[in-house]
């Protein structure tokens, strides 16, 4: 069967060039006579894969020297616990912004370990916007200030960074990492589950300022599982135990692929063109409406509705039949959602818009 266009929110489409290269290297990686999956993680060949992946991510995101890159496991959700366990230090609380399901799960998990101060929430409006922040609600003694950069389910994104002063910003960037350049120096921790823009599910990439690694070494809660300790992961070069070797290999291929395409400036250019095309059509459509106001819109996840559930369903089914899959919206929003991560190119979005236009004509 021909490749379909996969608009899934995650796991999502990977660049075809990456899949083809992995296929070619599957049974004999670089004249080793084994696949990457069968290789010792202590072998020279695998160490080279790991270090190249780290270095390429550093290049891609211009990660400063005073940050480390950790490859961890358990997906993004495991970080919901790892963060408070590692970096509370002598503080007893952290600030959180509740902008969606993932932010809410993160703050609920943190409540097991510390006092969570919810500085703002858009929950009452079904998370359809990024809430305004009132600085008087911030706790100046917070260990960190937590937010979710891009809210995958609702299609919102922080388009201006919160200013928490000296309190380190910690962000879940799972669904927007590598979609555009970010100023890493503004953050204490950036982390992302791999299955959106990086690679296979289960792997989580943690970009962490080195003083926070030191804080975890000195002051991590004693109950912190060894596998969740940032300092131990860093000291062991992300290989305290057997790391998810194949996932790291695929992530490395994706990083290399993005560098070859021109890096994150180029990725942003492409993503803005894709989003402009799709939102532009939706804003002018008589049938479909985007659910998010302009200033909060995500570049990566685009939810939209017809206002009629039957018509939404009909559209999703017709799209699937046309080879455009996983357009059904998340159950908490309904309607449709197109996730247009890096691996979906402008032609892919053109195909989607042409499909929607035709559907609108035939069903309007
Ligand atoms: C997908 C996603 C998660 C969950 O990732 P897992 O790897 O399944 O734990 C968390 N946060 C955001 C923003 C996501 O998009």
mmCIF file of C-alpha atoms and ligand atoms in Angstrom:
data_model
loop_
_atom_site.group_PDB
_atom_site.id
_atom_site.type_symbol
_atom_site.label_atom_id
_atom_site.label_comp_id
_atom_site.label_asym_id
_atom_site.label_seq_id
_atom_site.Cartn_x
_atom_site.Cartn_y
_atom_site.Cartn_z
ATOM 1 C CA UNK A 1 0.000 0.000 0.000
ATOM 2 C CA UNK A 2 1.185 3.539 -0.671
ATOM 3 C CA UNK A 3 2.204 5.683 2.303
ATOM 4 C CA UNK A 4 -0.734 7.608 3.738
ATOM 5 C CA UNK A 5 -0.679 11.124 5.122
ATOM 6 C CA UNK A 6 -0.790 10.665 8.878
ATOM 7 C CA UNK A 7 -2.136 13.620 10.851
ATOM 8 C CA UNK A 8 -1.929 11.820 14.197
ATOM 9 C CA UNK A 9 -1.087 13.832 17.312
ATOM 10 C CA UNK A 10 1.369 11.105 18.293
ATOM 11 C CA UNK A 11 2.921 8.735 17.614
ATOM 12 C CA UNK A 12 3.105 10.621 14.378
ATOM 13 C CA UNK A 13 4.562 10.490 10.919
ATOM 14 C CA UNK A 14 8.348 10.309 10.592
ATOM 15 C CA UNK A 15 10.332 11.652 7.626
ATOM 16 C CA UNK A 16 10.330 9.038 4.857
ATOM 17 C CA UNK A 17 14.064 9.580 4.309
ATOM 18 C CA UNK A 18 14.683 8.579 7.938
ATOM 19 C CA UNK A 19 12.563 5.435 7.679
ATOM 20 C CA UNK A 20 14.246 4.416 4.439
ATOM 21 C CA UNK A 21 17.700 4.920 5.881
ATOM 22 C CA UNK A 22 16.806 2.920 8.985
ATOM 23 C CA UNK A 23 15.434 0.176 6.737
ATOM 24 C CA UNK A 24 18.644 0.099 4.748
ATOM 25 C CA UNK A 25 20.723 -0.101 7.911
ATOM 26 C CA UNK A 26 18.401 -2.539 9.658
ATOM 27 C CA UNK A 27 20.353 -5.779 9.289
ATOM 28 C CA UNK A 28 23.862 -4.400 8.945
ATOM 29 C CA UNK A 29 24.574 -1.079 10.591
ATOM 30 C CA UNK A 30 27.680 0.574 9.183
ATOM 31 C CA UNK A 31 29.551 -2.681 8.494
ATOM 32 C CA UNK A 32 29.069 -4.063 11.980
ATOM 33 C CA UNK A 33 27.099 -7.075 10.747
ATOM 34 C CA UNK A 34 24.369 -6.361 13.302
ATOM 35 C CA UNK A 35 21.366 -4.093 13.598
ATOM 36 C CA UNK A 36 21.492 -1.221 16.088
ATOM 37 C CA UNK A 37 18.938 -3.134 18.176
ATOM 38 C CA UNK A 38 21.312 -6.061 18.619
ATOM 39 C CA UNK A 39 24.335 -4.006 19.542
ATOM 40 C CA UNK A 40 25.871 -3.619 22.991
ATOM 41 C CA UNK A 41 25.086 -0.176 24.345
ATOM 42 C CA UNK A 42 28.720 -0.116 25.516
ATOM 43 C CA UNK A 43 30.037 -0.747 22.014
ATOM 44 C CA UNK A 44 32.031 1.899 20.158
ATOM 45 C CA UNK A 45 29.416 1.911 17.403
ATOM 46 C CA UNK A 46 26.557 2.665 19.764
ATOM 47 C CA UNK A 47 28.491 5.233 21.759
ATOM 48 C CA UNK A 48 29.140 7.037 18.497
ATOM 49 C CA UNK A 49 25.409 6.974 17.684
ATOM 50 C CA UNK A 50 24.529 8.391 21.098
ATOM 51 C CA UNK A 51 27.157 11.124 21.010
ATOM 52 C CA UNK A 52 26.310 12.163 17.477
ATOM 53 C CA UNK A 53 22.622 12.363 18.407
ATOM 54 C CA UNK A 54 23.452 14.599 21.380
ATOM 55 C CA UNK A 55 25.819 16.790 19.377
ATOM 56 C CA UNK A 56 23.353 17.167 16.526
ATOM 57 C CA UNK A 57 20.577 18.161 18.933
ATOM 58 C CA UNK A 58 22.949 20.695 20.490
ATOM 59 C CA UNK A 59 23.642 22.144 17.052
ATOM 60 C CA UNK A 60 20.000 22.148 16.017
ATOM 61 C CA UNK A 61 18.781 23.936 19.144
ATOM 62 C CA UNK A 62 21.968 25.955 19.778
ATOM 63 C CA UNK A 63 22.085 24.493 23.272
ATOM 64 C CA UNK A 64 24.545 26.468 25.446
ATOM 65 C CA UNK A 65 27.503 24.798 27.185
ATOM 66 C CA UNK A 66 25.909 25.119 30.610
ATOM 67 C CA UNK A 67 23.129 22.733 29.620
ATOM 68 C CA UNK A 68 23.183 18.972 29.371
ATOM 69 C CA UNK A 69 21.134 16.729 27.099
ATOM 70 C CA UNK A 70 19.701 13.625 28.759
ATOM 71 C CA UNK A 71 17.992 10.711 27.057
ATOM 72 C CA UNK A 72 15.540 9.249 29.535
ATOM 73 C CA UNK A 73 12.676 6.756 29.455
ATOM 74 C CA UNK A 74 9.055 6.503 30.459
ATOM 75 C CA UNK A 75 7.816 9.112 28.003
ATOM 76 C CA UNK A 76 6.991 12.694 28.814
ATOM 77 C CA UNK A 77 4.650 11.674 31.641
ATOM 78 C CA UNK A 78 7.441 10.235 33.794
ATOM 79 C CA UNK A 79 8.944 13.726 33.950
ATOM 80 C CA UNK A 80 5.803 14.934 35.750
ATOM 81 C CA UNK A 81 7.228 13.194 38.851
ATOM 82 C CA UNK A 82 10.936 13.486 38.046
ATOM 83 C CA UNK A 83 10.845 17.294 38.004
ATOM 84 C CA UNK A 84 9.633 17.922 41.575
ATOM 85 C CA UNK A 85 11.589 14.938 42.929
ATOM 86 C CA UNK A 86 14.841 16.312 41.532
ATOM 87 C CA UNK A 87 14.754 20.069 41.688
ATOM 88 C CA UNK A 88 12.685 21.206 44.646
ATOM 89 C CA UNK A 89 15.888 21.725 46.620
ATOM 90 C CA UNK A 90 15.029 23.439 49.900
ATOM 91 C CA UNK A 91 11.795 24.864 48.506
ATOM 92 C CA UNK A 92 8.441 23.324 49.222
ATOM 93 C CA UNK A 93 6.425 24.418 46.240
ATOM 94 C CA UNK A 94 6.267 25.204 42.547
ATOM 95 C CA UNK A 95 4.120 27.362 40.257
ATOM 96 C CA UNK A 96 2.076 25.701 37.510
ATOM 97 C CA UNK A 97 -0.104 26.996 34.714
ATOM 98 C CA UNK A 98 -3.042 24.755 33.901
ATOM 99 C CA UNK A 99 -3.480 24.955 30.129
ATOM 100 C CA UNK A 100 -4.657 21.475 29.233
ATOM 101 C CA UNK A 101 -4.772 17.780 29.975
ATOM 102 C CA UNK A 102 -1.004 17.378 30.062
ATOM 103 C CA UNK A 103 -0.407 20.420 32.257
ATOM 104 C CA UNK A 104 -3.151 19.211 34.569
ATOM 105 C CA UNK A 105 -1.674 15.728 34.809
ATOM 106 C CA UNK A 106 1.729 17.260 35.528
ATOM 107 C CA UNK A 107 0.436 19.414 38.362
ATOM 108 C CA UNK A 108 -1.576 16.550 39.876
ATOM 109 C CA UNK A 109 1.545 14.388 39.915
ATOM 110 C CA UNK A 110 3.598 17.209 41.453
ATOM 111 C CA UNK A 111 1.013 17.562 44.228
ATOM 112 C CA UNK A 112 2.259 14.226 45.555
ATOM 113 C CA UNK A 113 5.633 15.798 46.288
ATOM 114 C CA UNK A 114 5.125 19.520 46.857
ATOM 115 C CA UNK A 115 2.748 22.409 47.204
ATOM 116 C CA UNK A 116 1.445 23.307 43.777
ATOM 117 C CA UNK A 117 0.427 26.894 43.209
ATOM 118 C CA UNK A 118 -1.797 27.088 40.125
ATOM 119 C CA UNK A 119 -1.129 30.637 38.947
ATOM 120 C CA UNK A 120 -3.672 30.527 36.102
ATOM 121 C CA UNK A 121 -5.989 28.074 34.417
ATOM 122 C CA UNK A 122 -8.165 27.974 31.319
ATOM 123 C CA UNK A 123 -9.886 24.775 32.419
ATOM 124 C CA UNK A 124 -13.297 26.412 32.817
ATOM 125 C CA UNK A 125 -13.252 27.325 29.113
ATOM 126 C CA UNK A 126 -12.187 23.815 28.086
ATOM 127 C CA UNK A 127 -8.627 25.089 27.665
ATOM 128 C CA UNK A 128 -9.465 27.048 24.533
ATOM 129 C CA UNK A 129 -6.886 29.775 25.201
ATOM 130 C CA UNK A 130 -3.657 30.553 27.026
ATOM 131 C CA UNK A 131 -4.690 32.395 30.195
ATOM 132 C CA UNK A 132 -3.322 35.828 31.093
ATOM 133 C CA UNK A 133 -0.873 35.776 33.951
ATOM 134 C CA UNK A 134 -1.139 37.958 37.030
ATOM 135 C CA UNK A 135 2.329 38.238 38.530
ATOM 136 C CA UNK A 136 0.962 38.899 42.002
ATOM 137 C CA UNK A 137 -0.161 35.251 41.959
ATOM 138 C CA UNK A 138 3.375 33.962 41.383
ATOM 139 C CA UNK A 139 5.226 32.531 44.351
ATOM 140 C CA UNK A 140 8.653 34.232 44.416
ATOM 141 C CA UNK A 141 9.904 31.266 46.449
ATOM 142 C CA UNK A 142 8.756 28.675 43.973
ATOM 143 C CA UNK A 143 11.362 26.056 43.095
ATOM 144 C CA UNK A 144 10.346 26.380 39.452
ATOM 145 C CA UNK A 145 7.644 27.735 37.165
ATOM 146 C CA UNK A 146 6.016 25.032 35.043
ATOM 147 C CA UNK A 147 4.059 25.354 31.818
ATOM 148 C CA UNK A 148 3.266 23.319 28.702
ATOM 149 C CA UNK A 149 4.629 25.109 25.640
ATOM 150 C CA UNK A 150 2.206 23.593 23.156
ATOM 151 C CA UNK A 151 -1.079 22.033 24.188
ATOM 152 C CA UNK A 152 -1.408 19.116 21.823
ATOM 153 C CA UNK A 153 -5.056 18.314 22.467
ATOM 154 C CA UNK A 154 -6.442 21.866 22.343
ATOM 155 C CA UNK A 155 -4.123 23.381 19.769
ATOM 156 C CA UNK A 156 -2.885 26.294 21.861
ATOM 157 C CA UNK A 157 0.665 27.517 22.265
ATOM 158 C CA UNK A 158 2.474 30.046 24.431
ATOM 159 C CA UNK A 159 3.522 32.647 21.916
ATOM 160 C CA UNK A 160 5.177 34.815 24.572
ATOM 161 C CA UNK A 161 7.262 33.323 27.345
ATOM 162 C CA UNK A 162 6.153 33.796 30.938
ATOM 163 C CA UNK A 163 8.523 35.948 32.988
ATOM 164 C CA UNK A 164 9.143 34.312 36.347
ATOM 165 C CA UNK A 165 12.242 36.329 37.210
ATOM 166 C CA UNK A 166 14.908 34.118 38.791
ATOM 167 C CA UNK A 167 12.583 31.162 39.183
ATOM 168 C CA UNK A 168 13.636 28.593 36.547
ATOM 169 C CA UNK A 169 11.152 27.960 33.750
ATOM 170 C CA UNK A 170 10.389 24.297 33.247
ATOM 171 C CA UNK A 171 8.462 23.373 30.146
ATOM 172 C CA UNK A 172 6.895 20.364 28.517
ATOM 173 C CA UNK A 173 7.703 20.944 24.845
ATOM 174 C CA UNK A 174 6.675 17.469 23.648
ATOM 175 C CA UNK A 175 4.542 18.582 20.745
ATOM 176 C CA UNK A 176 6.466 21.610 19.531
ATOM 177 C CA UNK A 177 10.130 20.824 20.140
ATOM 178 C CA UNK A 178 12.168 21.222 16.919
ATOM 179 C CA UNK A 179 9.309 23.008 15.158
ATOM 180 C CA UNK A 180 11.087 26.380 15.479
ATOM 181 C CA UNK A 181 14.161 27.846 17.194
ATOM 182 C CA UNK A 182 13.900 28.465 20.939
ATOM 183 C CA UNK A 183 16.199 30.423 23.223
ATOM 184 C CA UNK A 184 17.277 27.553 25.463
ATOM 185 C CA UNK A 185 19.042 29.961 27.850
ATOM 186 C CA UNK A 186 15.663 31.251 29.012
ATOM 187 C CA UNK A 187 14.758 27.873 30.512
ATOM 188 C CA UNK A 188 15.804 25.698 33.406
ATOM 189 C CA UNK A 189 14.456 22.528 31.819
ATOM 190 C CA UNK A 190 12.958 21.799 28.407
ATOM 191 C CA UNK A 191 11.728 18.264 27.911
ATOM 192 C CA UNK A 192 9.813 16.421 25.254
ATOM 193 C CA UNK A 193 8.449 12.964 24.632
ATOM 194 C CA UNK A 194 9.882 11.765 21.338
ATOM 195 C CA UNK A 195 6.783 10.553 19.526
ATOM 196 C CA UNK A 196 5.717 13.926 18.112
ATOM 197 C CA UNK A 197 8.677 15.550 16.405
ATOM 198 C CA UNK A 198 11.634 13.355 17.371
ATOM 199 C CA UNK A 199 11.113 9.618 16.984
ATOM 200 C CA UNK A 200 9.751 6.518 18.717
ATOM 201 C CA UNK A 201 7.510 6.740 21.809
ATOM 202 C CA UNK A 202 9.017 5.996 25.207
ATOM 203 C CA UNK A 203 12.130 8.099 24.767
ATOM 204 C CA UNK A 204 12.105 11.524 26.413
ATOM 205 C CA UNK A 205 14.722 14.180 25.751
ATOM 206 C CA UNK A 206 15.572 16.424 28.711
ATOM 207 C CA UNK A 207 17.573 19.605 28.163
ATOM 208 C CA UNK A 208 18.594 20.799 31.589
ATOM 209 C CA UNK A 209 20.730 23.624 33.002
ATOM 210 C CA UNK A 210 23.728 22.204 34.802
ATOM 211 C CA UNK A 211 23.043 23.956 38.116
ATOM 212 C CA UNK A 212 19.760 22.034 38.262
ATOM 213 C CA UNK A 213 21.664 18.788 37.757
ATOM 214 C CA UNK A 214 23.862 19.822 40.677
ATOM 215 C CA UNK A 215 20.728 20.626 42.687
ATOM 216 C CA UNK A 216 19.432 17.129 42.034
ATOM 217 C CA UNK A 217 22.794 15.705 43.142
ATOM 218 C CA UNK A 218 22.728 17.663 46.408
ATOM 219 C CA UNK A 219 19.047 17.793 47.226
ATOM 220 C CA UNK A 220 16.926 15.335 45.259
ATOM 221 C CA UNK A 221 14.331 13.770 47.510
ATOM 222 C CA UNK A 222 15.819 10.619 48.997
ATOM 223 C CA UNK A 223 12.917 8.527 47.696
ATOM 224 C CA UNK A 224 13.679 9.519 44.094
ATOM 225 C CA UNK A 225 14.086 6.348 42.025
ATOM 226 C CA UNK A 226 17.656 6.091 40.757
ATOM 227 C CA UNK A 227 16.385 5.901 37.200
ATOM 228 C CA UNK A 228 14.709 9.307 37.567
ATOM 229 C CA UNK A 229 17.743 11.133 39.008
ATOM 230 C CA UNK A 230 19.006 13.825 36.648
ATOM 231 C CA UNK A 231 22.488 13.826 38.171
ATOM 232 C CA UNK A 232 22.867 10.069 37.858
ATOM 233 C CA UNK A 233 21.618 10.110 34.280
ATOM 234 C CA UNK A 234 24.051 12.921 33.434
ATOM 235 C CA UNK A 235 27.033 11.322 35.185
ATOM 236 C CA UNK A 236 26.400 8.102 33.302
ATOM 237 C CA UNK A 237 26.042 9.730 29.890
ATOM 238 C CA UNK A 238 22.365 8.623 29.750
ATOM 239 C CA UNK A 239 23.535 5.018 30.208
ATOM 240 C CA UNK A 240 22.996 4.207 33.876
ATOM 241 C CA UNK A 241 21.160 1.186 32.567
ATOM 242 C CA UNK A 242 20.593 -0.028 29.010
ATOM 243 C CA UNK A 243 19.154 3.007 27.268
ATOM 244 C CA UNK A 244 16.471 2.716 24.580
ATOM 245 C CA UNK A 245 19.158 2.238 21.969
ATOM 246 C CA UNK A 246 17.052 1.968 18.849
ATOM 247 C CA UNK A 247 14.913 4.983 19.776
ATOM 248 C CA UNK A 248 18.049 7.061 20.326
ATOM 249 C CA UNK A 249 19.345 5.919 16.943
ATOM 250 C CA UNK A 250 16.131 6.973 15.178
ATOM 251 C CA UNK A 251 16.093 10.295 17.063
ATOM 252 C CA UNK A 252 19.661 10.838 15.858
ATOM 253 C CA UNK A 253 18.608 10.219 12.260
ATOM 254 C CA UNK A 254 15.807 12.760 12.646
ATOM 255 C CA UNK A 255 18.218 15.361 14.093
ATOM 256 C CA UNK A 256 20.639 14.793 11.213
ATOM 257 C CA UNK A 257 17.791 15.022 8.715
ATOM 258 C CA UNK A 258 16.669 18.381 10.159
ATOM 259 C CA UNK A 259 20.215 19.729 10.097
ATOM 260 C CA UNK A 260 20.495 18.713 6.439
ATOM 261 C CA UNK A 261 17.248 20.533 5.663
ATOM 262 C CA UNK A 262 18.681 23.749 7.082
ATOM 263 C CA UNK A 263 18.012 23.572 10.826
ATOM 264 C CA UNK A 264 15.237 25.072 12.895
ATOM 265 C CA UNK A 265 15.035 28.449 11.116
ATOM 266 C CA UNK A 266 14.155 26.522 7.991
ATOM 267 C CA UNK A 267 11.812 24.231 9.949
ATOM 268 C CA UNK A 268 10.020 27.293 11.276
ATOM 269 C CA UNK A 269 9.700 28.802 7.806
ATOM 270 C CA UNK A 270 8.123 25.605 6.556
ATOM 271 C CA UNK A 271 5.867 25.211 9.584
ATOM 272 C CA UNK A 272 4.621 28.797 9.378
ATOM 273 C CA UNK A 273 3.817 28.336 5.675
ATOM 274 C CA UNK A 274 1.930 25.113 6.468
ATOM 275 C CA UNK A 275 -0.020 26.641 9.364
ATOM 276 C CA UNK A 276 -0.826 29.808 7.378
ATOM 277 C CA UNK A 277 -2.239 27.722 4.568
ATOM 278 C CA UNK A 278 -4.428 25.589 6.827
ATOM 279 C CA UNK A 279 -5.643 28.326 9.191
ATOM 280 C CA UNK A 280 -6.146 30.635 6.206
ATOM 281 C CA UNK A 281 -8.495 28.134 4.634
ATOM 282 C CA UNK A 282 -10.304 27.401 7.916
ATOM 283 C CA UNK A 283 -10.782 31.093 8.743
ATOM 284 C CA UNK A 284 -12.507 31.607 5.400
ATOM 285 C CA UNK A 285 -14.438 28.348 5.278
ATOM 286 C CA UNK A 286 -18.224 28.406 5.695
ATOM 287 C CA UNK A 287 -18.204 24.843 7.009
ATOM 288 C CA UNK A 288 -15.159 24.493 9.264
ATOM 289 C CA UNK A 289 -14.131 26.749 12.151
ATOM 290 C CA UNK A 290 -10.801 26.650 13.970
ATOM 291 C CA UNK A 291 -11.429 26.436 17.725
ATOM 292 C CA UNK A 292 -8.535 28.655 18.890
ATOM 293 C CA UNK A 293 -8.209 32.443 18.741
ATOM 294 C CA UNK A 294 -5.397 33.732 16.565
ATOM 295 C CA UNK A 295 -2.880 34.838 19.182
ATOM 296 C CA UNK A 296 -2.800 31.438 20.913
ATOM 297 C CA UNK A 297 -2.705 29.147 17.909
ATOM 298 C CA UNK A 298 -0.362 26.195 17.708
ATOM 299 C CA UNK A 299 1.834 25.700 14.655
ATOM 300 C CA UNK A 300 1.643 21.937 15.134
ATOM 301 C CA UNK A 301 -1.868 20.928 16.208
ATOM 302 C CA UNK A 302 -4.865 22.455 14.458
ATOM 303 C CA UNK A 303 -8.295 21.545 15.852
ATOM 304 C CA UNK A 304 -11.393 22.563 13.907
ATOM 305 C CA UNK A 305 -15.109 21.785 13.952
ATOM 306 C CA UNK A 306 -18.134 21.976 11.684
ATOM 307 C CA UNK A 307 -20.505 22.395 14.629
ATOM 308 C CA UNK A 308 -22.287 19.218 13.576
ATOM 309 C CA UNK A 309 -20.973 15.936 14.961
ATOM 310 C CA UNK A 310 -22.380 13.830 12.136
ATOM 311 C CA UNK A 311 -20.721 16.022 9.557
ATOM 312 C CA UNK A 312 -17.436 15.891 11.522
ATOM 313 C CA UNK A 313 -17.617 12.082 11.468
ATOM 314 C CA UNK A 314 -18.480 11.988 7.795
ATOM 315 C CA UNK A 315 -15.499 14.195 7.019
ATOM 316 C CA UNK A 316 -13.099 12.062 9.087
ATOM 317 C CA UNK A 317 -14.321 8.917 7.322
ATOM 318 C CA UNK A 318 -14.060 10.448 3.857
ATOM 319 C CA UNK A 319 -10.560 11.683 4.683
ATOM 320 C CA UNK A 320 -9.481 8.228 5.818
ATOM 321 C CA UNK A 321 -10.799 6.730 2.592
ATOM 322 C CA UNK A 322 -8.722 9.317 0.704
ATOM 323 C CA UNK A 323 -5.529 8.327 2.572
ATOM 324 C CA UNK A 324 -5.574 11.219 5.076
ATOM 325 C CA UNK A 325 -5.659 9.414 8.403
ATOM 326 C CA UNK A 326 -6.059 10.233 12.103
ATOM 327 C CA UNK A 327 -7.942 13.487 11.634
ATOM 328 C CA UNK A 328 -10.479 12.752 14.360
ATOM 329 C CA UNK A 329 -10.324 15.362 17.114
ATOM 330 C CA UNK A 330 -9.515 14.381 20.688
ATOM 331 C CA UNK A 331 -12.667 13.341 22.563
ATOM 332 C CA UNK A 332 -12.393 16.335 24.896
ATOM 333 C CA UNK A 333 -12.657 18.797 21.979
ATOM 334 C CA UNK A 334 -14.511 16.805 19.311
ATOM 335 C CA UNK A 335 -14.475 17.758 15.650
ATOM 336 C CA UNK A 336 -11.250 17.271 13.772
ATOM 337 C CA UNK A 337 -7.598 17.897 14.497
ATOM 338 C CA UNK A 338 -4.751 17.988 12.020
ATOM 339 C CA UNK A 339 -1.358 17.549 13.624
ATOM 340 C CA UNK A 340 1.111 18.961 11.143
ATOM 341 C CA UNK A 341 4.453 18.088 12.683
ATOM 342 C CA UNK A 342 7.764 18.532 10.882
ATOM 343 C CA UNK A 343 7.412 15.348 8.837
ATOM 344 C CA UNK A 344 4.233 16.608 7.132
ATOM 345 C CA UNK A 345 5.419 18.939 4.383
ATOM 346 C CA UNK A 346 3.652 21.818 2.636
ATOM 347 C CA UNK A 347 2.433 19.450 -0.071
ATOM 348 C CA UNK A 348 0.834 17.305 2.628
ATOM 349 C CA UNK A 349 -1.054 20.317 3.974
ATOM 350 C CA UNK A 350 -2.041 21.325 0.425
ATOM 351 C CA UNK A 351 -3.498 17.848 -0.054
ATOM 352 C CA UNK A 352 -5.458 18.254 3.186
ATOM 353 C CA UNK A 353 -6.777 21.709 2.273
ATOM 354 C CA UNK A 354 -7.770 20.508 -1.214
ATOM 355 C CA UNK A 355 -9.602 17.603 0.390
ATOM 356 C CA UNK A 356 -11.438 19.891 2.857
ATOM 357 C CA UNK A 357 -12.381 22.329 0.090
ATOM 358 C CA UNK A 358 -13.830 19.537 -1.986
ATOM 359 C CA UNK A 359 -15.668 18.106 1.020
ATOM 360 C CA UNK A 360 -17.096 21.543 1.786
ATOM 361 C CA UNK A 361 -18.302 21.976 -1.798
ATOM 362 C CA UNK A 362 -19.939 18.571 -1.894
ATOM 363 C CA UNK A 363 -21.537 18.790 1.541
ATOM 364 C CA UNK A 364 -22.149 22.515 2.056
HETATM 365 C C1 LIG B 1 2.005 13.486 24.071
HETATM 366 C C2 LIG B 1 2.239 14.419 25.184
HETATM 367 C C3 LIG B 1 2.533 13.973 26.488
HETATM 368 C C4 LIG B 1 2.527 12.522 26.863
HETATM 369 O O1 LIG B 1 3.623 11.885 26.397
HETATM 370 P P1 LIG B 1 3.960 10.379 26.864
HETATM 371 O O2 LIG B 1 5.252 10.141 26.209
HETATM 372 O O3 LIG B 1 2.849 9.519 26.348
HETATM 373 O O4 LIG B 1 4.026 10.373 28.339
HETATM 374 C C5 LIG B 1 2.802 14.913 27.449
HETATM 375 N N1 LIG B 1 2.784 16.223 27.174
HETATM 376 C C6 LIG B 1 2.481 16.692 25.952
HETATM 377 C C7 LIG B 1 2.473 18.159 25.689
HETATM 378 C C8 LIG B 1 2.202 15.798 24.909
HETATM 379 O O5 LIG B 1 1.904 16.274 23.693
#
